[in-house]
GROMACS .gro file of C-alpha atoms in nm:
model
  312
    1UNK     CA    1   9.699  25.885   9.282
    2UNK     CA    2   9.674  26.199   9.120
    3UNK     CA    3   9.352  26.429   9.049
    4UNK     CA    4   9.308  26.745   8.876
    5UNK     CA    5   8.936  26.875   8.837
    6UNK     CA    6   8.876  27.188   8.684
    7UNK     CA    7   9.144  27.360   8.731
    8UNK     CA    8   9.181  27.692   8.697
    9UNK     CA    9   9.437  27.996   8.751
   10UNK     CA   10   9.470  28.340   8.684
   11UNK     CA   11   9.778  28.632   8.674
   12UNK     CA   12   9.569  28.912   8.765
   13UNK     CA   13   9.402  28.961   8.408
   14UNK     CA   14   9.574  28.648   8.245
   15UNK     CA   15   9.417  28.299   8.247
   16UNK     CA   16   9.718  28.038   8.262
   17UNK     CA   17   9.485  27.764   8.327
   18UNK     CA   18   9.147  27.742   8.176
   19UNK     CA   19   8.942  27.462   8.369
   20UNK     CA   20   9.163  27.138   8.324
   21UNK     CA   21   9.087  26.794   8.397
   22UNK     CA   22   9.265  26.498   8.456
   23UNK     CA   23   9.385  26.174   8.656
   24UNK     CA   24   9.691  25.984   8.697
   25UNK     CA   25   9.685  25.625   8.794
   26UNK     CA   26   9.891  25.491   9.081
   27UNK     CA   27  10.261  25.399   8.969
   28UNK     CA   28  10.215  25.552   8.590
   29UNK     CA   29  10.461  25.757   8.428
   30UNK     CA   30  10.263  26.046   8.228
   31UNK     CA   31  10.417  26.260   7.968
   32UNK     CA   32  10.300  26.607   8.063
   33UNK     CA   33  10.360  26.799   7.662
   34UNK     CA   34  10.252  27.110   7.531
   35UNK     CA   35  10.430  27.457   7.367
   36UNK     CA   36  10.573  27.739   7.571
   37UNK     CA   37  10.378  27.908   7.759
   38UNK     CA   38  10.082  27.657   7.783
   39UNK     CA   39  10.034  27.586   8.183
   40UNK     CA   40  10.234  27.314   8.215
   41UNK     CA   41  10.437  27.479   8.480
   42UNK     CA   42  10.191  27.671   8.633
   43UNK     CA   43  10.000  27.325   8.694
   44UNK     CA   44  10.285  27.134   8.848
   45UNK     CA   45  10.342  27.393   9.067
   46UNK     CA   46  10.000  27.377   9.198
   47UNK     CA   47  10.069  26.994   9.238
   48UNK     CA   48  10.352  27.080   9.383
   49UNK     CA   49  10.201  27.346   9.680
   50UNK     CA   50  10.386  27.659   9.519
   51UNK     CA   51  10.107  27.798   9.494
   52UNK     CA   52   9.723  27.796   9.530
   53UNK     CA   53   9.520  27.742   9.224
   54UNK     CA   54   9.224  28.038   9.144
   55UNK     CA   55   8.929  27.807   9.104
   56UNK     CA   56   8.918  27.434   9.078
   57UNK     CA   57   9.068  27.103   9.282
   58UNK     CA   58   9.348  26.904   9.311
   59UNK     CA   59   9.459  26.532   9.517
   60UNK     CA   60   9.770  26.403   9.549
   61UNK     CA   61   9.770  26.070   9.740
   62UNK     CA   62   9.441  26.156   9.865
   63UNK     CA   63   9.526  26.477  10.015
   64UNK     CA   64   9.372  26.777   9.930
   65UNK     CA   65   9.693  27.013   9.762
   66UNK     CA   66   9.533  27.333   9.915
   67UNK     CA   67   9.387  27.219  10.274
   68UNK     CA   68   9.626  26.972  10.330
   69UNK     CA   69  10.006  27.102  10.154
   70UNK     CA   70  10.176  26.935  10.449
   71UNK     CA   71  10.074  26.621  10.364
   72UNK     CA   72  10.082  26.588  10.009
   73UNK     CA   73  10.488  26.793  10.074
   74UNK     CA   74  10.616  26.463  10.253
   75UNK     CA   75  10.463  26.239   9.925
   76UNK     CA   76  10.640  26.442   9.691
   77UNK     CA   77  10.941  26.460   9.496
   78UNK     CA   78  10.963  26.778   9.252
   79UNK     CA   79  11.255  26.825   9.004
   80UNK     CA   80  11.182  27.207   8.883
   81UNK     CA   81  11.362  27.340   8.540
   82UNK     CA   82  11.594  27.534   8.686
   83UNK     CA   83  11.652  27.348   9.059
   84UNK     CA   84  11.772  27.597   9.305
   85UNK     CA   85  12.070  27.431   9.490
   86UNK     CA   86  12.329  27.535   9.712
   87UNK     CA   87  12.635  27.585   9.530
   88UNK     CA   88  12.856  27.627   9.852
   89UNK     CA   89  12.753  27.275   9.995
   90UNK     CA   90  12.921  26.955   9.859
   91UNK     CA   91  12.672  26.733   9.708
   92UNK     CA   92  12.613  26.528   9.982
   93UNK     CA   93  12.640  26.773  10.257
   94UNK     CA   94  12.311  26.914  10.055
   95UNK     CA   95  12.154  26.566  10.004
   96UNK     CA   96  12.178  26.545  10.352
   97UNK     CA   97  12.056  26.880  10.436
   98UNK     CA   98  11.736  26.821  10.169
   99UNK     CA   99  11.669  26.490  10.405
  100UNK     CA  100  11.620  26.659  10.698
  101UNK     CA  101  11.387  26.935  10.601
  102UNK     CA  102  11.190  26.679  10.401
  103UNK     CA  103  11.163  26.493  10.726
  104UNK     CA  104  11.350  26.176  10.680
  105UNK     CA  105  11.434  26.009  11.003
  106UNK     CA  106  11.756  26.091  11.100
  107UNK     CA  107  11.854  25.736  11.143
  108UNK     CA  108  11.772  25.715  10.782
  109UNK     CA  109  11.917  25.989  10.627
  110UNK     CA  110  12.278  25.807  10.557
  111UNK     CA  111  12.120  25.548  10.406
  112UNK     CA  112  11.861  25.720  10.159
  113UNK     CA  113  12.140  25.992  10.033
  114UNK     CA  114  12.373  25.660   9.934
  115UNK     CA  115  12.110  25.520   9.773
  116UNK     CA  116  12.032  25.839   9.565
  117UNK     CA  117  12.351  25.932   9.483
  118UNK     CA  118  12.402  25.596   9.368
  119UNK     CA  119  12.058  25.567   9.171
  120UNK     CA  120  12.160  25.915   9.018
  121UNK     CA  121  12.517  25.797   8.930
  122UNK     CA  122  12.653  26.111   9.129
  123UNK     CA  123  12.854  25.885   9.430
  124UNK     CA  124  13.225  25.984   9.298
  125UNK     CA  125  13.105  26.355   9.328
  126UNK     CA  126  12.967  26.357   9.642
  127UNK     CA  127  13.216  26.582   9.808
  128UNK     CA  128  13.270  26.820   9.529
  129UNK     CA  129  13.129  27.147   9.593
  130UNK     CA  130  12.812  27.157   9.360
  131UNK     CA  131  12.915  27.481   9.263
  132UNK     CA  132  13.202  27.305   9.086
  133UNK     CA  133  13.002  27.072   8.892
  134UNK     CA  134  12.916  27.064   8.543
  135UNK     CA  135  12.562  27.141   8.464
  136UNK     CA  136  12.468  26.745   8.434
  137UNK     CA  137  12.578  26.678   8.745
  138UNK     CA  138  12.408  26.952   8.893
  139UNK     CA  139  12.112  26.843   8.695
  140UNK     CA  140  12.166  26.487   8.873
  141UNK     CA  141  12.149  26.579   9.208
  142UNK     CA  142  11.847  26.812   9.181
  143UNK     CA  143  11.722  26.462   9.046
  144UNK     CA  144  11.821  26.275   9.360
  145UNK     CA  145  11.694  26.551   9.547
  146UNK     CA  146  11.348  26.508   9.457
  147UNK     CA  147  11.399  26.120   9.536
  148UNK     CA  148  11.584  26.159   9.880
  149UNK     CA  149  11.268  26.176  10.075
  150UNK     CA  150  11.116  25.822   9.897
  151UNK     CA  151  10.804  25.993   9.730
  152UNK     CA  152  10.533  25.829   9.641
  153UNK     CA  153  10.455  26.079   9.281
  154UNK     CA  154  10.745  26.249   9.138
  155UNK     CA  155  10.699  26.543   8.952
  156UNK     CA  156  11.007  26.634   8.690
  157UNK     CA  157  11.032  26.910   8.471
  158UNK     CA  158  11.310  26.856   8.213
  159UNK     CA  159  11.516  26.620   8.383
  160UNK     CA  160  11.714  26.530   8.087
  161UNK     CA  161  11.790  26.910   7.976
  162UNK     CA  162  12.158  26.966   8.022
  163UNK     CA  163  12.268  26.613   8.010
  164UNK     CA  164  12.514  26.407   7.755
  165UNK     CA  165  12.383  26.129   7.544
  166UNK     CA  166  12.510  25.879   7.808
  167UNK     CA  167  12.349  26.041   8.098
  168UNK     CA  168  12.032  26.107   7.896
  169UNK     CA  169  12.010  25.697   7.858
  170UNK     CA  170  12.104  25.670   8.183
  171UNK     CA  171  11.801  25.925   8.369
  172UNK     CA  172  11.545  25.740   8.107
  173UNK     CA  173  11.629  25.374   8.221
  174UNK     CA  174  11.606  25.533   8.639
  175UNK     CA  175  11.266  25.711   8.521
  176UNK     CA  176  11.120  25.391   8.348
  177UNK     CA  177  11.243  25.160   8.672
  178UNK     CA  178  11.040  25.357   8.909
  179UNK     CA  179  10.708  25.237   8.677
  180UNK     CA  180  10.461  25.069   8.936
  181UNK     CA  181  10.655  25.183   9.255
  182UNK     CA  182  10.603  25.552   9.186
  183UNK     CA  183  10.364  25.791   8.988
  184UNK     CA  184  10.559  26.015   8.789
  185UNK     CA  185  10.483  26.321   8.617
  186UNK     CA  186  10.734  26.387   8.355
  187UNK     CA  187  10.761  26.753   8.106
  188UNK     CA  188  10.967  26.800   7.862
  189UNK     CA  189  11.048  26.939   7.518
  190UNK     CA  190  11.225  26.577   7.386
  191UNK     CA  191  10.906  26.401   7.267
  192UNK     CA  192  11.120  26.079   7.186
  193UNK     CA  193  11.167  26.100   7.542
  194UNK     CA  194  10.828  26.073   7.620
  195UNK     CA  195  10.792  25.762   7.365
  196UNK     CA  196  11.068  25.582   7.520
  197UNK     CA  197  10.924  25.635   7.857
  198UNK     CA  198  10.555  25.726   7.928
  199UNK     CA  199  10.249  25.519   7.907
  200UNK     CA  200  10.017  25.788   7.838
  201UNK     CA  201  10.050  26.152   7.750
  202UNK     CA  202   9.844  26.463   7.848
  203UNK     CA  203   9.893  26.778   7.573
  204UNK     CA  204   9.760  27.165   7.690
  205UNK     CA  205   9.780  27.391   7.464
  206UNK     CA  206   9.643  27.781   7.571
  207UNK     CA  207   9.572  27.667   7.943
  208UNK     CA  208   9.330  27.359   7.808
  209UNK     CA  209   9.372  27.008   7.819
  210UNK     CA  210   9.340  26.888   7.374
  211UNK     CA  211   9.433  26.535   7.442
  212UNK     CA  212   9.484  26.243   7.712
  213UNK     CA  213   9.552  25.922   7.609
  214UNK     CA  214   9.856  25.673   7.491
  215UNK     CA  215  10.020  25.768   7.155
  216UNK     CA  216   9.899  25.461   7.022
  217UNK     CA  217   9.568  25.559   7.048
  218UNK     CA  218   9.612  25.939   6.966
  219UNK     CA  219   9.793  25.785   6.674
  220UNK     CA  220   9.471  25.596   6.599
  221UNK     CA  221   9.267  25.900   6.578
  222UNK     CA  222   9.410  26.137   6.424
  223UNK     CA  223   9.637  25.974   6.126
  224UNK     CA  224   9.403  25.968   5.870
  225UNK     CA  225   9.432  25.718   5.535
  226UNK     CA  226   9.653  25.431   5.656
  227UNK     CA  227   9.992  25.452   5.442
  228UNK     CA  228  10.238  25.185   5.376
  229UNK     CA  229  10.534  25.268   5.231
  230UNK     CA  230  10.691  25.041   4.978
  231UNK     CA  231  11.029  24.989   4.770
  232UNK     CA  232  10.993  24.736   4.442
  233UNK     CA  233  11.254  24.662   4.179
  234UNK     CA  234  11.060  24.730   3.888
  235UNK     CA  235  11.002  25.034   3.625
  236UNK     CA  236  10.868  25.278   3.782
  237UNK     CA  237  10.558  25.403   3.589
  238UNK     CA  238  10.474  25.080   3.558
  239UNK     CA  239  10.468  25.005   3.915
  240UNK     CA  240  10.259  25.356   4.025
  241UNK     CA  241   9.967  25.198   3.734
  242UNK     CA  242   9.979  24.835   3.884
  243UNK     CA  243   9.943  24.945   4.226
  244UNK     CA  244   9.666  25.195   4.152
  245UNK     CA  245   9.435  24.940   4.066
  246UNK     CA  246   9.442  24.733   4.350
  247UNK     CA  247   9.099  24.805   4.509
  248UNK     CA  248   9.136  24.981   4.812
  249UNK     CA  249   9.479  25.204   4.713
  250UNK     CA  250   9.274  25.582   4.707
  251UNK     CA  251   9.686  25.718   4.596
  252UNK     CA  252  10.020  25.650   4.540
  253UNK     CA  253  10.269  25.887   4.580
  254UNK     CA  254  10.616  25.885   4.460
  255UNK     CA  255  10.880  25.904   4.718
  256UNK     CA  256  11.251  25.983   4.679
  257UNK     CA  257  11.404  26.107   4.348
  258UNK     CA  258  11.355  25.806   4.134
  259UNK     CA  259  11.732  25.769   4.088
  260UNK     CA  260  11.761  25.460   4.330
  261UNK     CA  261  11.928  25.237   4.098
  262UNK     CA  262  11.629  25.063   3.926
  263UNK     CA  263  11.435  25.076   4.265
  264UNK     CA  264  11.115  25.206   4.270
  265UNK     CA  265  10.991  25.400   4.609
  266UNK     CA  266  10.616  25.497   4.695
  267UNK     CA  267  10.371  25.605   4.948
  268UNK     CA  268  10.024  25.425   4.972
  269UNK     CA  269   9.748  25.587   5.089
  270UNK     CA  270   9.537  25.330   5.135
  271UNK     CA  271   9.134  25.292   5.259
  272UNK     CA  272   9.142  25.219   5.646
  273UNK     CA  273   8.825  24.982   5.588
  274UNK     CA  274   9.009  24.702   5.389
  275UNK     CA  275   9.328  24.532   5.417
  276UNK     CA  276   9.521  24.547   5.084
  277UNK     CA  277   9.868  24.418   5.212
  278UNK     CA  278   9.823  24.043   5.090
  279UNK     CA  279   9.703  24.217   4.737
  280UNK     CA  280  10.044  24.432   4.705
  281UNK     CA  281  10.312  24.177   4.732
  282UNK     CA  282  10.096  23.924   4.505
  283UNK     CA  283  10.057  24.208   4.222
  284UNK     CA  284  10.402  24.287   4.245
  285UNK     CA  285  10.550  23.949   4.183
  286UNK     CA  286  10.327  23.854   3.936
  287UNK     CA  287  10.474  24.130   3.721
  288UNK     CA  288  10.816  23.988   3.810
  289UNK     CA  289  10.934  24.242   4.021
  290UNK     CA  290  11.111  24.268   4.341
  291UNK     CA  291  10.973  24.341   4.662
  292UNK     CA  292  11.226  24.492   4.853
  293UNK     CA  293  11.052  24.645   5.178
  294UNK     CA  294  10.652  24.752   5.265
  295UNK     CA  295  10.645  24.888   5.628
  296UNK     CA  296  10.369  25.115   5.738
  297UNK     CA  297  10.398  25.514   5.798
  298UNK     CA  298  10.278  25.564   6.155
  299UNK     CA  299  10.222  25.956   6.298
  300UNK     CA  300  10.499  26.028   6.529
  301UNK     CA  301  10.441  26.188   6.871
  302UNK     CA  302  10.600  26.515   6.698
  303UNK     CA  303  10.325  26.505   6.391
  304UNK     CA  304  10.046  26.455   6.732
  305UNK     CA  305  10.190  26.706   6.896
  306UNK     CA  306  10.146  26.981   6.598
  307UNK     CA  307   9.850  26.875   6.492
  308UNK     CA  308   9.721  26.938   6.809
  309UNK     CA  309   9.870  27.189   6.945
  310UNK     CA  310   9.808  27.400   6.591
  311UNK     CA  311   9.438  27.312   6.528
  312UNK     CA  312   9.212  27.552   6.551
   0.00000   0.00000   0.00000
């Protein structure tokens, strides 16, 4: 649905973009990450038609983004960080407006802005001026906006940013829905966001791509030692020597203050080759102890995204 080859773009002396490379599949939602200042704009608004790219290529739906804008324009839906609306038109008189440029039928136009307003939970403002609204609900109908003309690829940037908890929820379960109908593009600085919601996320960092893949999988490669954190009732010295012998625990680290009330709480850093987690439990009761909880320490899509991004 979506191709980027070698992408490239220059500011007169500054290089934004520094050949990037990458696909979308039809109907995926991608988490588009990476710090200020990275390209993550400047590439979505090549995707978008803002602007021409230096060097490189780009297909959106099979159109060309630089011979053929007015194509890839009608399969588009773009959500920019700052959306520019009209704050003198209610929000319906805009919706309205948006349809017709975007070249919905007019016979359609009714029926598309109802179901948008309704999708975006913004029906019992539609004739408030949107100069009235509060920044969420300005926020929401830049969303339904970008969905007014039925794209097939969405492109948001920080959809969620100005939003309650509620209406956070809220935008997340709409984004997630449109997985398989539409291929969404989604930035933003809330990496939970992209956990809850993506099934595979791109990270550039200095105008290159550093990673493209599910967090699962960047997970995979770049934790090292597996780690398992466990709580036993049991003395604790005694505990940190028992569990160092079992063969395959390289450390144990103690975790917490120690003050837990008789409970015992540790970090294993264990050999990725072998499986010791039949061997903990067995050494534990044997001693009579308690084993009150052994869960494992996965990197989280904040500890990928530093490591990556901060890597030299």
């Amino acid at each position: 649905m979506i191709e980027v080859e070698n992408l490239t773009k220059f500011y007169g002396n500054f290089q934004a973009l520094k050949g990037i490379s990458f696909t979308v599949e039809k109907g995926e939602i991608l988490g588009f990450l990476g710090p200020n200042g990275a390209g993550k704009t400047t590439t979505m608004r090549i995707l978008t038609c803002y602007f021409p790219a230096t060097a490189g290529r780009a297909r959106v739906a099979g159109f060309d983004v630089f011979e053929d804008a007015i194509e890839v324009r009608k399969r588009i839906g773009y959500l920019p960080e700052n959306v520019p609306l009209y704050r003198d038109m209610t929000a319906e008189e805009y919706l309205r407006f948006v349809a017709g440029i975007k070249g919905v039928p007019s016979r359609e136009i009714t029926k598309r802005v109802e179901r948008v307003m309704d999708d975006c939970g913004i029906t019992h403002m539609r004739k408030k001026l949107i100069g009235e609204l509060s920044k969420g609900y300005r926020q929401r109908v830049g969303l339904a906006q970008a969905l007014v003309n039925d794209p097939e690829v969405l492109i948001l940037d920080e959809p969620t940013i100005g939003l309650d908890p509620k209406q956070i929820i809220d935008i997340r379960r709409l984004i997630r829905d449109l997985a398989g109908r539409r291929t969404v593009i989604l930035s933003t600085h809330i990496l939970p966001e992209v956990s809850m919601t993506c099934q595979r996320v791109i990270i550039i960092n200095d105008g290159r791509l550093v990673a493209m893949d599910t967090t699962k999988n960047l997970t995979a490669r770049l934790q090292g030692n597996y780690r398992l954190i466990v709580k036993v009732e049991g003395p604790r010295e005694a505990v940190i020597e028992t569990l160092k012998k079992i063969k395959g625990i390289e450390s144990v680290e103690p975790a917490g203050d120690g003050k837990n009330g008789g409970v015992t709480e540790l970090v294993l850093n264990m050999d990725k080759r072998m499986d010791v987690r039949r061997d903990i439990p067995v050494a534990i009761v044997n001693n009579g102890w308690g084993l009150l909880e052994m869960k494992p320490i996965e990197m989280s899509l904040e500890d990928i995204f530093v490591k990556l991004v901060t890597k030299e």
